[in-house]
Amino acid sequence: MPVPLHVLFVEDRPSDVDLLLFELRRSGYEVTWQRVDEEPDYREQLRPDLDVILTDYNLPQFDATTALQILHETGLDIPFIVVSASIPEEFAVEMMKQGAADYLLKDRLGRLGAAIDSALQKHQVREARRKAEEALRESEARHRAISELSSDYAYSLYISPDGSVVSEWITDAFMRITGFTLDEVSARGGWMSLVHPADRERLESRWQDLLAGCSTTAELRVATRSGGFRTIRDRARPVYDPATGRVHRIYGAAEDITQQRLLEEQLRHSQKMEAIGRLAGGVAHDFNNTLSVIRGYTEFALEDLPPDTPLREDLEEIRKAADRASSLTRQLLAFSRKQVLAPHDVSIRELIQGVERMTRRVIGEDIELETRFSPGLDTVFIDSGQMEQVLLNLVVNARDAMPGGGRLTISTGSVEPDELFIARHPEARPEPYVVVEVSDTGCGMTREVLQRVFEPFFTTKEAGKGTGLGLATVYGTIQQSGGFITVYSEPNLGTTFKLYLPCITSRPPETGSATGTSGAGHASETVLLVEDEAEVRKLTFRLLSRYGYRILEAASAEEALALARHHRNPIHLLLTDLVLPGMPSRELIEELRRMHPEARLLLTSGYPDEVLVGRGLIQPGEMLLQKPFTAQDLARKVRGALDRIPDPLR
């Protein structure tokens, strides 16, 4: 069977080409060919798909030496054979030294086929060696880059001559960070398509630097399946093609620094609040001195004036204004933790019961008030008067968030922080806390408002309807009492403040008959974990795995259902956050009930169950694990959900 052969003839005599074609066909080749006899045409016809170049030694416009030099300049590796009527031996030897595969005289073409066979075999060996060496270099470079750039995931990009990405390789760790599969990333146009729009301009500038041969490092936000963004630190380096001298590959690695940036943001917020507190405290003290002078001289003037003089009324207004200003300075001192406290042993239950009557008068008849007290830890060392003011400030804010009425819940509980809890709340210490929770079903707050909620003079109320110091006072008082405060809120889902106060007794809380840890290490059930916050999902996964459970983890309801469809074995428990991006959690529960009727249900949320029931997000009888939870809370609730007798998914 004829062997295909693509030949470029560099020959000015068509009759000599016919002679060469006859000999090639006689040697068993099926020839496709082009003929050139001028340098511009020769340059144009040089392409990688050529199998061999057959050239005369002397042509009217240029010669074989020039043709071989031009071939070397292109970087192409094509067998080059000189065929001439006469060629001095010294020139033939020089051509071979410069890289020609062979040379033949036109009156001895009988060995043309053998010469081409030999040239092609040598070329194949050379090409195989070149590819192996290139693959080895790339492998070494990739592993060296990955090793040097030690990261959460690594990638490489193959770059075409026009600077576009031809192919992409990325490690599976990228999927764990973003939630997207590699096929989904490719369908979107590569991982760089996930970069936050605000970072695109910086990404384009960085891309040009890489193509110019510069290694770069950049922080970028990449989209996740859940709809949020993760912050990565991406480091990339270009690799040159030795044959062309251009950048033909980019190796990179990236690490997920979202948690690091969140902690830095918490630190900056803490430092900002501390700086504002120092400023507020200094201003308050100086202002108090001025107010003392104003109020003192006003009192002197009032004592010297007759009761019926018109000036007395003006001075009374000045005194009232000074009293109001003095109240503001007391709030600033509370925020800056420079107020004078008189702490003593206080029962939180008794304190809340003591202010309950006043609370009912403050909120009005259209808001339902409920108080709930848990057994166990209850006594704290605080200034009861200041704590009453803290509760009233939170009640007033809750009332203003529910102009059309609603439900206000004040409840107590306790927590003993473990590593998981302290990791999420760095201000916590490993000691028991009494927790006071104030929840409303009001309008809630946006993320932007939440970030500034404790700043003094920040308020979302209309002018004249708030000083912006109420929550600042709450923050300062709790901090000065040795505790800390957290807030959960979403627009239209209400707000929950949790006050953590150190307990002065080591008496353990009542935990009931099931501790949640007995036998947990021998658990074997399968849990479908659905949580859009990656840090919470990662920690929960680790805890449940430590107890022996088999975990299927998902960042969204859609991803959870996809896992459930392909999981042929039983799913014993659905552990899901109640507020998920995309599909509502109730739809997830109903869909899973149809696919896996054996599964039981445990919900998680930062809101108390009263608020969630009122919003229709949780059904009576469904189990709820409130955030933030400890490892013991998680173990106990999961075991309780799996062991309870009622219907599945309840």
PDB file of N, CA and C in Angstrom, residues 217-306:
ATOM      1  N   THR A 217       1.546  37.790  41.633  1.00  0.00           N
ATOM      2  CA  THR A 217       0.717  37.351  42.759  1.00  0.00           C
ATOM      3  C   THR A 217      -0.438  38.330  42.900  1.00  0.00           C
ATOM      4  N   ALA A 218      -1.641  37.807  43.087  1.00  0.00           N
ATOM      5  CA  ALA A 218      -2.814  38.685  43.192  1.00  0.00           C
ATOM      6  C   ALA A 218      -3.858  38.044  44.087  1.00  0.00           C
ATOM      7  N   GLU A 219      -4.626  38.895  44.768  1.00  0.00           N
ATOM      8  CA  GLU A 219      -5.781  38.429  45.531  1.00  0.00           C
ATOM      9  C   GLU A 219      -7.029  38.675  44.696  1.00  0.00           C
ATOM     10  N   LEU A 220      -7.817  37.628  44.526  1.00  0.00           N
ATOM     11  CA  LEU A 220      -9.003  37.706  43.687  1.00  0.00           C
ATOM     12  C   LEU A 220     -10.175  37.071  44.420  1.00  0.00           C
ATOM     13  N   ARG A 221     -11.380  37.536  44.086  1.00  0.00           N
ATOM     14  CA  ARG A 221     -12.596  36.896  44.590  1.00  0.00           C
ATOM     15  C   ARG A 221     -13.187  36.043  43.482  1.00  0.00           C
ATOM     16  N   VAL A 222     -13.473  34.777  43.793  1.00  0.00           N
ATOM     17  CA  VAL A 222     -14.043  33.874  42.805  1.00  0.00           C
ATOM     18  C   VAL A 222     -15.425  33.439  43.260  1.00  0.00           C
ATOM     19  N   ALA A 223     -16.324  33.292  42.293  1.00  0.00           N
ATOM     20  CA  ALA A 223     -17.708  32.929  42.586  1.00  0.00           C
ATOM     21  C   ALA A 223     -17.798  31.478  43.036  1.00  0.00           C
ATOM     22  N   THR A 224     -18.798  31.193  43.863  1.00  0.00           N
ATOM     23  CA  THR A 224     -19.080  29.836  44.303  1.00  0.00           C
ATOM     24  C   THR A 224     -20.478  29.439  43.850  1.00  0.00           C
ATOM     25  N   ARG A 225     -20.729  28.160  43.887  1.00  0.00           N
ATOM     26  CA  ARG A 225     -22.041  27.658  43.476  1.00  0.00           C
ATOM     27  C   ARG A 225     -23.157  28.251  44.339  1.00  0.00           C
ATOM     28  N   SER A 226     -22.872  28.526  45.600  1.00  0.00           N
ATOM     29  CA  SER A 226     -23.902  29.027  46.509  1.00  0.00           C
ATOM     30  C   SER A 226     -24.268  30.479  46.241  1.00  0.00           C
ATOM     31  N   GLY A 227     -23.546  31.134  45.326  1.00  0.00           N
ATOM     32  CA  GLY A 227     -23.858  32.520  45.000  1.00  0.00           C
ATOM     33  C   GLY A 227     -22.945  33.527  45.673  1.00  0.00           C
ATOM     34  N   GLY A 228     -22.095  33.086  46.577  1.00  0.00           N
ATOM     35  CA  GLY A 228     -21.173  33.995  47.240  1.00  0.00           C
ATOM     36  C   GLY A 228     -19.825  34.022  46.537  1.00  0.00           C
ATOM     37  N   PHE A 229     -18.832  34.568  47.229  1.00  0.00           N
ATOM     38  CA  PHE A 229     -17.481  34.660  46.676  1.00  0.00           C
ATOM     39  C   PHE A 229     -16.482  34.218  47.740  1.00  0.00           C
ATOM     40  N   ARG A 230     -15.411  33.565  47.300  1.00  0.00           N
ATOM     41  CA  ARG A 230     -14.301  33.209  48.159  1.00  0.00           C
ATOM     42  C   ARG A 230     -13.087  34.036  47.735  1.00  0.00           C
ATOM     43  N   THR A 231     -12.263  34.415  48.678  1.00  0.00           N
ATOM     44  CA  THR A 231     -11.057  35.185  48.383  1.00  0.00           C
ATOM     45  C   THR A 231      -9.875  34.231  48.270  1.00  0.00           C
ATOM     46  N   ILE A 232      -9.154  34.318  47.163  1.00  0.00           N
ATOM     47  CA  ILE A 232      -7.989  33.463  46.951  1.00  0.00           C
ATOM     48  C   ILE A 232      -6.753  34.327  46.729  1.00  0.00           C
ATOM     49  N   ARG A 233      -5.606  33.799  47.134  1.00  0.00           N
ATOM     50  CA  ARG A 233      -4.324  34.413  46.792  1.00  0.00           C
ATOM     51  C   ARG A 233      -3.722  33.555  45.686  1.00  0.00           C
ATOM     52  N   ASP A 234      -3.649  34.124  44.479  1.00  0.00           N
ATOM     53  CA  ASP A 234      -3.236  33.371  43.288  1.00  0.00           C
ATOM     54  C   ASP A 234      -1.833  33.800  42.880  1.00  0.00           C
ATOM     55  N   ARG A 235      -0.963  32.812  42.705  1.00  0.00           N
ATOM     56  CA  ARG A 235       0.413  33.068  42.247  1.00  0.00           C
ATOM     57  C   ARG A 235       0.649  32.295  40.959  1.00  0.00           C
ATOM     58  N   ALA A 236       1.196  32.954  39.962  1.00  0.00           N
ATOM     59  CA  ALA A 236       1.378  32.330  38.654  1.00  0.00           C
ATOM     60  C   ALA A 236       2.743  32.701  38.082  1.00  0.00           C
ATOM     61  N   ARG A 237       3.279  31.770  37.269  1.00  0.00           N
ATOM     62  CA  ARG A 237       4.561  32.040  36.606  1.00  0.00           C
ATOM     63  C   ARG A 237       4.486  31.558  35.166  1.00  0.00           C
ATOM     64  N   PRO A 238       5.078  32.303  34.246  1.00  0.00           N
ATOM     65  CA  PRO A 238       5.083  31.901  32.839  1.00  0.00           C
ATOM     66  C   PRO A 238       6.214  30.928  32.546  1.00  0.00           C
ATOM     67  N   VAL A 239       6.023  30.105  31.508  1.00  0.00           N
ATOM     68  CA  VAL A 239       7.059  29.166  31.044  1.00  0.00           C
ATOM     69  C   VAL A 239       7.260  29.397  29.551  1.00  0.00           C
ATOM     70  N   TYR A 240       8.523  29.559  29.140  1.00  0.00           N
ATOM     71  CA  TYR A 240       8.834  29.850  27.744  1.00  0.00           C
ATOM     72  C   TYR A 240       8.991  28.564  26.933  1.00  0.00           C
ATOM     73  N   ASP A 241       8.587  28.632  25.676  1.00  0.00           N
ATOM     74  CA  ASP A 241       8.849  27.573  24.706  1.00  0.00           C
ATOM     75  C   ASP A 241      10.255  27.802  24.158  1.00  0.00           C
ATOM     76  N   PRO A 242      11.192  26.893  24.409  1.00  0.00           N
ATOM     77  CA  PRO A 242      12.574  27.133  23.958  1.00  0.00           C
ATOM     78  C   PRO A 242      12.697  27.231  22.445  1.00  0.00           C
ATOM     79  N   ALA A 243      11.768  26.637  21.726  1.00  0.00           N
ATOM     80  CA  ALA A 243      11.869  26.671  20.263  1.00  0.00           C
ATOM     81  C   ALA A 243      11.455  28.027  19.701  1.00  0.00           C
ATOM     82  N   THR A 244      10.449  28.656  20.316  1.00  0.00           N
ATOM     83  CA  THR A 244       9.920  29.915  19.760  1.00  0.00           C
ATOM     84  C   THR A 244      10.275  31.132  20.595  1.00  0.00           C
ATOM     85  N   GLY A 245      10.655  30.911  21.858  1.00  0.00           N
ATOM     86  CA  GLY A 245      10.985  32.037  22.713  1.00  0.00           C
ATOM     87  C   GLY A 245       9.779  32.782  23.253  1.00  0.00           C
ATOM     88  N   ARG A 246       8.592  32.243  23.081  1.00  0.00           N
ATOM     89  CA  ARG A 246       7.384  32.906  23.599  1.00  0.00           C
ATOM     90  C   ARG A 246       6.834  32.134  24.801  1.00  0.00           C
ATOM     91  N   VAL A 247       5.995  32.809  25.584  1.00  0.00           N
ATOM     92  CA  VAL A 247       5.328  32.150  26.705  1.00  0.00           C
ATOM     93  C   VAL A 247       4.268  31.213  26.145  1.00  0.00           C
ATOM     94  N   HIS A 248       4.413  29.918  26.423  1.00  0.00           N
ATOM     95  CA  HIS A 248       3.433  28.970  25.902  1.00  0.00           C
ATOM     96  C   HIS A 248       2.683  28.229  27.007  1.00  0.00           C
ATOM     97  N   ARG A 249       3.128  28.393  28.263  1.00  0.00           N
ATOM     98  CA  ARG A 249       2.383  27.804  29.375  1.00  0.00           C
ATOM     99  C   ARG A 249       2.433  28.740  30.576  1.00  0.00           C
ATOM    100  N   ILE A 250       1.392  28.665  31.391  1.00  0.00           N
ATOM    101  CA  ILE A 250       1.375  29.396  32.662  1.00  0.00           C
ATOM    102  C   ILE A 250       1.012  28.401  33.750  1.00  0.00           C
ATOM    103  N   TYR A 251       1.891  28.284  34.744  1.00  0.00           N
ATOM    104  CA  TYR A 251       1.617  27.439  35.896  1.00  0.00           C
ATOM    105  C   TYR A 251       1.222  28.340  37.060  1.00  0.00           C
ATOM    106  N   GLY A 252       0.212  27.920  37.793  1.00  0.00           N
ATOM    107  CA  GLY A 252      -0.242  28.735  38.906  1.00  0.00           C
ATOM    108  C   GLY A 252      -0.741  27.892  40.053  1.00  0.00           C
ATOM    109  N   ALA A 253      -0.865  28.527  41.195  1.00  0.00           N
ATOM    110  CA  ALA A 253      -1.408  27.878  42.379  1.00  0.00           C
ATOM    111  C   ALA A 253      -2.103  28.941  43.210  1.00  0.00           C
ATOM    112  N   ALA A 254      -3.119  28.515  43.930  1.00  0.00           N
ATOM    113  CA  ALA A 254      -3.895  29.473  44.711  1.00  0.00           C
ATOM    114  C   ALA A 254      -4.302  28.847  46.031  1.00  0.00           C
ATOM    115  N   GLU A 255      -4.407  29.688  47.039  1.00  0.00           N
ATOM    116  CA  GLU A 255      -4.872  29.229  48.346  1.00  0.00           C
ATOM    117  C   GLU A 255      -6.092  30.048  48.756  1.00  0.00           C
ATOM    118  N   ASP A 256      -6.996  29.392  49.432  1.00  0.00           N
ATOM    119  CA  ASP A 256      -8.222  30.029  49.907  1.00  0.00           C
ATOM    120  C   ASP A 256      -7.895  30.785  51.189  1.00  0.00           C
ATOM    121  N   ILE A 257      -7.988  32.117  51.142  1.00  0.00           N
ATOM    122  CA  ILE A 257      -7.659  32.935  52.311  1.00  0.00           C
ATOM    123  C   ILE A 257      -8.892  33.656  52.833  1.00  0.00           C
ATOM    124  N   THR A 258     -10.080  33.116  52.499  1.00  0.00           N
ATOM    125  CA  THR A 258     -11.322  33.757  52.932  1.00  0.00           C
ATOM    126  C   THR A 258     -11.371  33.893  54.449  1.00  0.00           C
ATOM    127  N   GLN A 259     -11.101  32.787  55.149  1.00  0.00           N
ATOM    128  CA  GLN A 259     -11.170  32.822  56.609  1.00  0.00           C
ATOM    129  C   GLN A 259     -10.147  33.790  57.173  1.00  0.00           C
ATOM    130  N   GLN A 260      -8.957  33.817  56.586  1.00  0.00           N
ATOM    131  CA  GLN A 260      -7.932  34.744  57.038  1.00  0.00           C
ATOM    132  C   GLN A 260      -8.388  36.181  56.894  1.00  0.00           C
ATOM    133  N   ARG A 261      -9.002  36.497  55.748  1.00  0.00           N
ATOM    134  CA  ARG A 261      -9.475  37.866  55.530  1.00  0.00           C
ATOM    135  C   ARG A 261     -10.631  38.209  56.475  1.00  0.00           C
ATOM    136  N   LEU A 262     -11.495  37.215  56.755  1.00  0.00           N
ATOM    137  CA  LEU A 262     -12.592  37.462  57.693  1.00  0.00           C
ATOM    138  C   LEU A 262     -12.048  37.779  59.086  1.00  0.00           C
ATOM    139  N   LEU A 263     -11.036  37.014  59.514  1.00  0.00           N
ATOM    140  CA  LEU A 263     -10.440  37.272  60.820  1.00  0.00           C
ATOM    141  C   LEU A 263      -9.755  38.638  60.852  1.00  0.00           C
ATOM    142  N   GLU A 264      -9.091  38.992  59.743  1.00  0.00           N
ATOM    143  CA  GLU A 264      -8.458  40.312  59.675  1.00  0.00           C
ATOM    144  C   GLU A 264      -9.508  41.408  59.735  1.00  0.00           C
ATOM    145  N   GLU A 265     -10.659  41.172  59.068  1.00  0.00           N
ATOM    146  CA  GLU A 265     -11.740  42.151  59.111  1.00  0.00           C
ATOM    147  C   GLU A 265     -12.298  42.275  60.528  1.00  0.00           C
ATOM    148  N   GLN A 266     -12.421  41.138  61.222  1.00  0.00           N
ATOM    149  CA  GLN A 266     -12.865  41.190  62.611  1.00  0.00           C
ATOM    150  C   GLN A 266     -11.883  41.988  63.465  1.00  0.00           C
ATOM    151  N   LEU A 267     -10.581  41.763  63.214  1.00  0.00           N
ATOM    152  CA  LEU A 267      -9.567  42.500  63.964  1.00  0.00           C
ATOM    153  C   LEU A 267      -9.651  43.990  63.661  1.00  0.00           C
ATOM    154  N   ARG A 268      -9.796  44.338  62.373  1.00  0.00           N
ATOM    155  CA  ARG A 268      -9.903  45.755  62.017  1.00  0.00           C
ATOM    156  C   ARG A 268     -11.141  46.384  62.661  1.00  0.00           C
ATOM    157  N   HIS A 269     -12.253  45.608  62.640  1.00  0.00           N
ATOM    158  CA  HIS A 269     -13.477  46.128  63.257  1.00  0.00           C
ATOM    159  C   HIS A 269     -13.270  46.339  64.754  1.00  0.00           C
ATOM    160  N   SER A 270     -12.622  45.364  65.393  1.00  0.00           N
ATOM    161  CA  SER A 270     -12.362  45.492  66.822  1.00  0.00           C
ATOM    162  C   SER A 270     -11.466  46.693  67.105  1.00  0.00           C
ATOM    163  N   GLN A 271     -10.423  46.874  66.282  1.00  0.00           N
ATOM    164  CA  GLN A 271      -9.526  48.013  66.466  1.00  0.00           C
ATOM    165  C   GLN A 271     -10.248  49.330  66.220  1.00  0.00           C
ATOM    166  N   LYS A 272     -11.145  49.332  65.213  1.00  0.00           N
ATOM    167  CA  LYS A 272     -11.902  50.551  64.928  1.00  0.00           C
ATOM    168  C   LYS A 272     -12.810  50.908  66.110  1.00  0.00           C
ATOM    169  N   MET A 273     -13.514  49.845  66.625  1.00  0.00           N
ATOM    170  CA  MET A 273     -14.394  50.101  67.754  1.00  0.00           C
ATOM    171  C   MET A 273     -13.601  50.570  68.972  1.00  0.00           C
ATOM    172  N   GLU A 274     -12.404  50.007  69.156  1.00  0.00           N
ATOM    173  CA  GLU A 274     -11.561  50.419  70.275  1.00  0.00           C
ATOM    174  C   GLU A 274     -11.135  51.869  70.118  1.00  0.00           C
ATOM    175  N   ALA A 275     -10.741  52.252  68.873  1.00  0.00           N
ATOM    176  CA  ALA A 275     -10.322  53.636  68.627  1.00  0.00           C
ATOM    177  C   ALA A 275     -11.488  54.600  68.828  1.00  0.00           C
ATOM    178  N   ILE A 276     -12.663  54.218  68.308  1.00  0.00           N
ATOM    179  CA  ILE A 276     -13.847  55.066  68.501  1.00  0.00           C
ATOM    180  C   ILE A 276     -14.169  55.181  69.983  1.00  0.00           C
ATOM    181  N   GLY A 277     -14.018  54.052  70.699  1.00  0.00           N
ATOM    182  CA  GLY A 277     -14.294  54.066  72.134  1.00  0.00           C
ATOM    183  C   GLY A 277     -13.378  55.015  72.883  1.00  0.00           C
ATOM    184  N   ARG A 278     -12.059  54.984  72.556  1.00  0.00           N
ATOM    185  CA  ARG A 278     -11.126  55.895  73.227  1.00  0.00           C
ATOM    186  C   ARG A 278     -11.474  57.348  72.927  1.00  0.00           C
ATOM    187  N   LEU A 279     -11.807  57.607  71.651  1.00  0.00           N
ATOM    188  CA  LEU A 279     -12.185  58.965  71.268  1.00  0.00           C
ATOM    189  C   LEU A 279     -13.461  59.394  71.992  1.00  0.00           C
ATOM    190  N   ALA A 280     -14.459  58.497  71.985  1.00  0.00           N
ATOM    191  CA  ALA A 280     -15.732  58.820  72.630  1.00  0.00           C
ATOM    192  C   ALA A 280     -15.538  59.056  74.121  1.00  0.00           C
ATOM    193  N   GLY A 281     -14.713  58.209  74.767  1.00  0.00           N
ATOM    194  CA  GLY A 281     -14.488  58.375  76.199  1.00  0.00           C
ATOM    195  C   GLY A 281     -13.812  59.691  76.519  1.00  0.00           C
ATOM    196  N   GLY A 282     -12.803  60.043  75.702  1.00  0.00           N
ATOM    197  CA  GLY A 282     -12.126  61.315  75.937  1.00  0.00           C
ATOM    198  C   GLY A 282     -13.042  62.504  75.732  1.00  0.00           C
ATOM    199  N   VAL A 283     -13.838  62.479  74.661  1.00  0.00           N
ATOM    200  CA  VAL A 283     -14.785  63.560  74.396  1.00  0.00           C
ATOM    201  C   VAL A 283     -15.809  63.649  75.516  1.00  0.00           C
ATOM    202  N   ALA A 284     -16.316  62.480  75.956  1.00  0.00           N
ATOM    203  CA  ALA A 284     -17.354  62.472  76.990  1.00  0.00           C
ATOM    204  C   ALA A 284     -16.833  63.093  78.281  1.00  0.00           C
ATOM    205  N   HIS A 285     -15.606  62.720  78.682  1.00  0.00           N
ATOM    206  CA  HIS A 285     -15.064  63.278  79.923  1.00  0.00           C
ATOM    207  C   HIS A 285     -14.902  64.789  79.821  1.00  0.00           C
ATOM    208  N   ASP A 286     -14.318  65.256  78.701  1.00  0.00           N
ATOM    209  CA  ASP A 286     -14.135  66.700  78.530  1.00  0.00           C
ATOM    210  C   ASP A 286     -15.477  67.409  78.457  1.00  0.00           C
ATOM    211  N   PHE A 287     -16.421  66.803  77.743  1.00  0.00           N
ATOM    212  CA  PHE A 287     -17.728  67.413  77.581  1.00  0.00           C
ATOM    213  C   PHE A 287     -18.478  67.452  78.913  1.00  0.00           C
ATOM    214  N   ASN A 288     -18.271  66.412  79.722  1.00  0.00           N
ATOM    215  CA  ASN A 288     -18.919  66.395  81.031  1.00  0.00           C
ATOM    216  C   ASN A 288     -18.444  67.559  81.894  1.00  0.00           C
ATOM    217  N   ASN A 289     -17.150  67.870  81.786  1.00  0.00           N
ATOM    218  CA  ASN A 289     -16.642  69.013  82.546  1.00  0.00           C
ATOM    219  C   ASN A 289     -17.332  70.302  82.122  1.00  0.00           C
ATOM    220  N   THR A 290     -17.467  70.483  80.810  1.00  0.00           N
ATOM    221  CA  THR A 290     -18.140  71.681  80.300  1.00  0.00           C
ATOM    222  C   THR A 290     -19.592  71.707  80.741  1.00  0.00           C
ATOM    223  N   LEU A 291     -20.258  70.546  80.665  1.00  0.00           N
ATOM    224  CA  LEU A 291     -21.661  70.478  81.078  1.00  0.00           C
ATOM    225  C   LEU A 291     -21.814  70.782  82.565  1.00  0.00           C
ATOM    226  N   SER A 292     -20.831  70.362  83.347  1.00  0.00           N
ATOM    227  CA  SER A 292     -20.891  70.649  84.781  1.00  0.00           C
ATOM    228  C   SER A 292     -20.861  72.151  85.035  1.00  0.00           C
ATOM    229  N   VAL A 293     -20.015  72.848  84.275  1.00  0.00           N
ATOM    230  CA  VAL A 293     -19.946  74.309  84.411  1.00  0.00           C
ATOM    231  C   VAL A 293     -21.267  74.944  83.994  1.00  0.00           C
ATOM    232  N   ILE A 294     -21.791  74.507  82.854  1.00  0.00           N
ATOM    233  CA  ILE A 294     -23.057  75.079  82.361  1.00  0.00           C
ATOM    234  C   ILE A 294     -24.172  74.852  83.374  1.00  0.00           C
ATOM    235  N   ARG A 295     -24.271  73.600  83.849  1.00  0.00           N
ATOM    236  CA  ARG A 295     -25.354  73.285  84.757  1.00  0.00           C
ATOM    237  C   ARG A 295     -25.170  73.999  86.098  1.00  0.00           C
ATOM    238  N   GLY A 296     -23.940  74.097  86.602  1.00  0.00           N
ATOM    239  CA  GLY A 296     -23.690  74.747  87.889  1.00  0.00           C
ATOM    240  C   GLY A 296     -24.073  76.215  87.880  1.00  0.00           C
ATOM    241  N   TYR A 297     -23.588  76.912  86.840  1.00  0.00           N
ATOM    242  CA  TYR A 297     -23.911  78.337  86.790  1.00  0.00           C
ATOM    243  C   TYR A 297     -25.392  78.570  86.516  1.00  0.00           C
ATOM    244  N   THR A 298     -26.029  77.636  85.814  1.00  0.00           N
ATOM    245  CA  THR A 298     -27.475  77.751  85.619  1.00  0.00           C
ATOM    246  C   THR A 298     -28.194  77.627  86.954  1.00  0.00           C
ATOM    247  N   GLU A 299     -27.756  76.702  87.800  1.00  0.00           N
ATOM    248  CA  GLU A 299     -28.359  76.538  89.119  1.00  0.00           C
ATOM    249  C   GLU A 299     -28.156  77.802  89.958  1.00  0.00           C
ATOM    250  N   PHE A 300     -26.941  78.380  89.900  1.00  0.00           N
ATOM    251  CA  PHE A 300     -26.692  79.618  90.647  1.00  0.00           C
ATOM    252  C   PHE A 300     -27.655  80.712  90.214  1.00  0.00           C
ATOM    253  N   ALA A 301     -27.823  80.845  88.916  1.00  0.00           N
ATOM    254  CA  ALA A 301     -28.697  81.899  88.399  1.00  0.00           C
ATOM    255  C   ALA A 301     -30.135  81.671  88.826  1.00  0.00           C
ATOM    256  N   LEU A 302     -30.575  80.412  88.806  1.00  0.00           N
ATOM    257  CA  LEU A 302     -31.955  80.114  89.201  1.00  0.00           C
ATOM    258  C   LEU A 302     -32.192  80.432  90.674  1.00  0.00           C
ATOM    259  N   GLU A 303     -31.177  80.197  91.514  1.00  0.00           N
ATOM    260  CA  GLU A 303     -31.330  80.485  92.938  1.00  0.00           C
ATOM    261  C   GLU A 303     -31.470  81.978  93.201  1.00  0.00           C
ATOM    262  N   ASP A 304     -30.824  82.786  92.368  1.00  0.00           N
ATOM    263  CA  ASP A 304     -30.836  84.232  92.605  1.00  0.00           C
ATOM    264  C   ASP A 304     -32.028  84.935  91.977  1.00  0.00           C
ATOM    265  N   LEU A 305     -32.796  84.226  91.110  1.00  0.00           N
ATOM    266  CA  LEU A 305     -33.900  84.873  90.406  1.00  0.00           C
ATOM    267  C   LEU A 305     -35.207  84.729  91.183  1.00  0.00           C
ATOM    268  N   PRO A 306     -36.048  85.721  91.143  1.00  0.00           N
ATOM    269  CA  PRO A 306     -37.376  85.616  91.758  1.00  0.00           C
ATOM    270  C   PRO A 306     -38.220  84.583  91.008  1.00  0.00           C
TER     271      PRO A 306
END
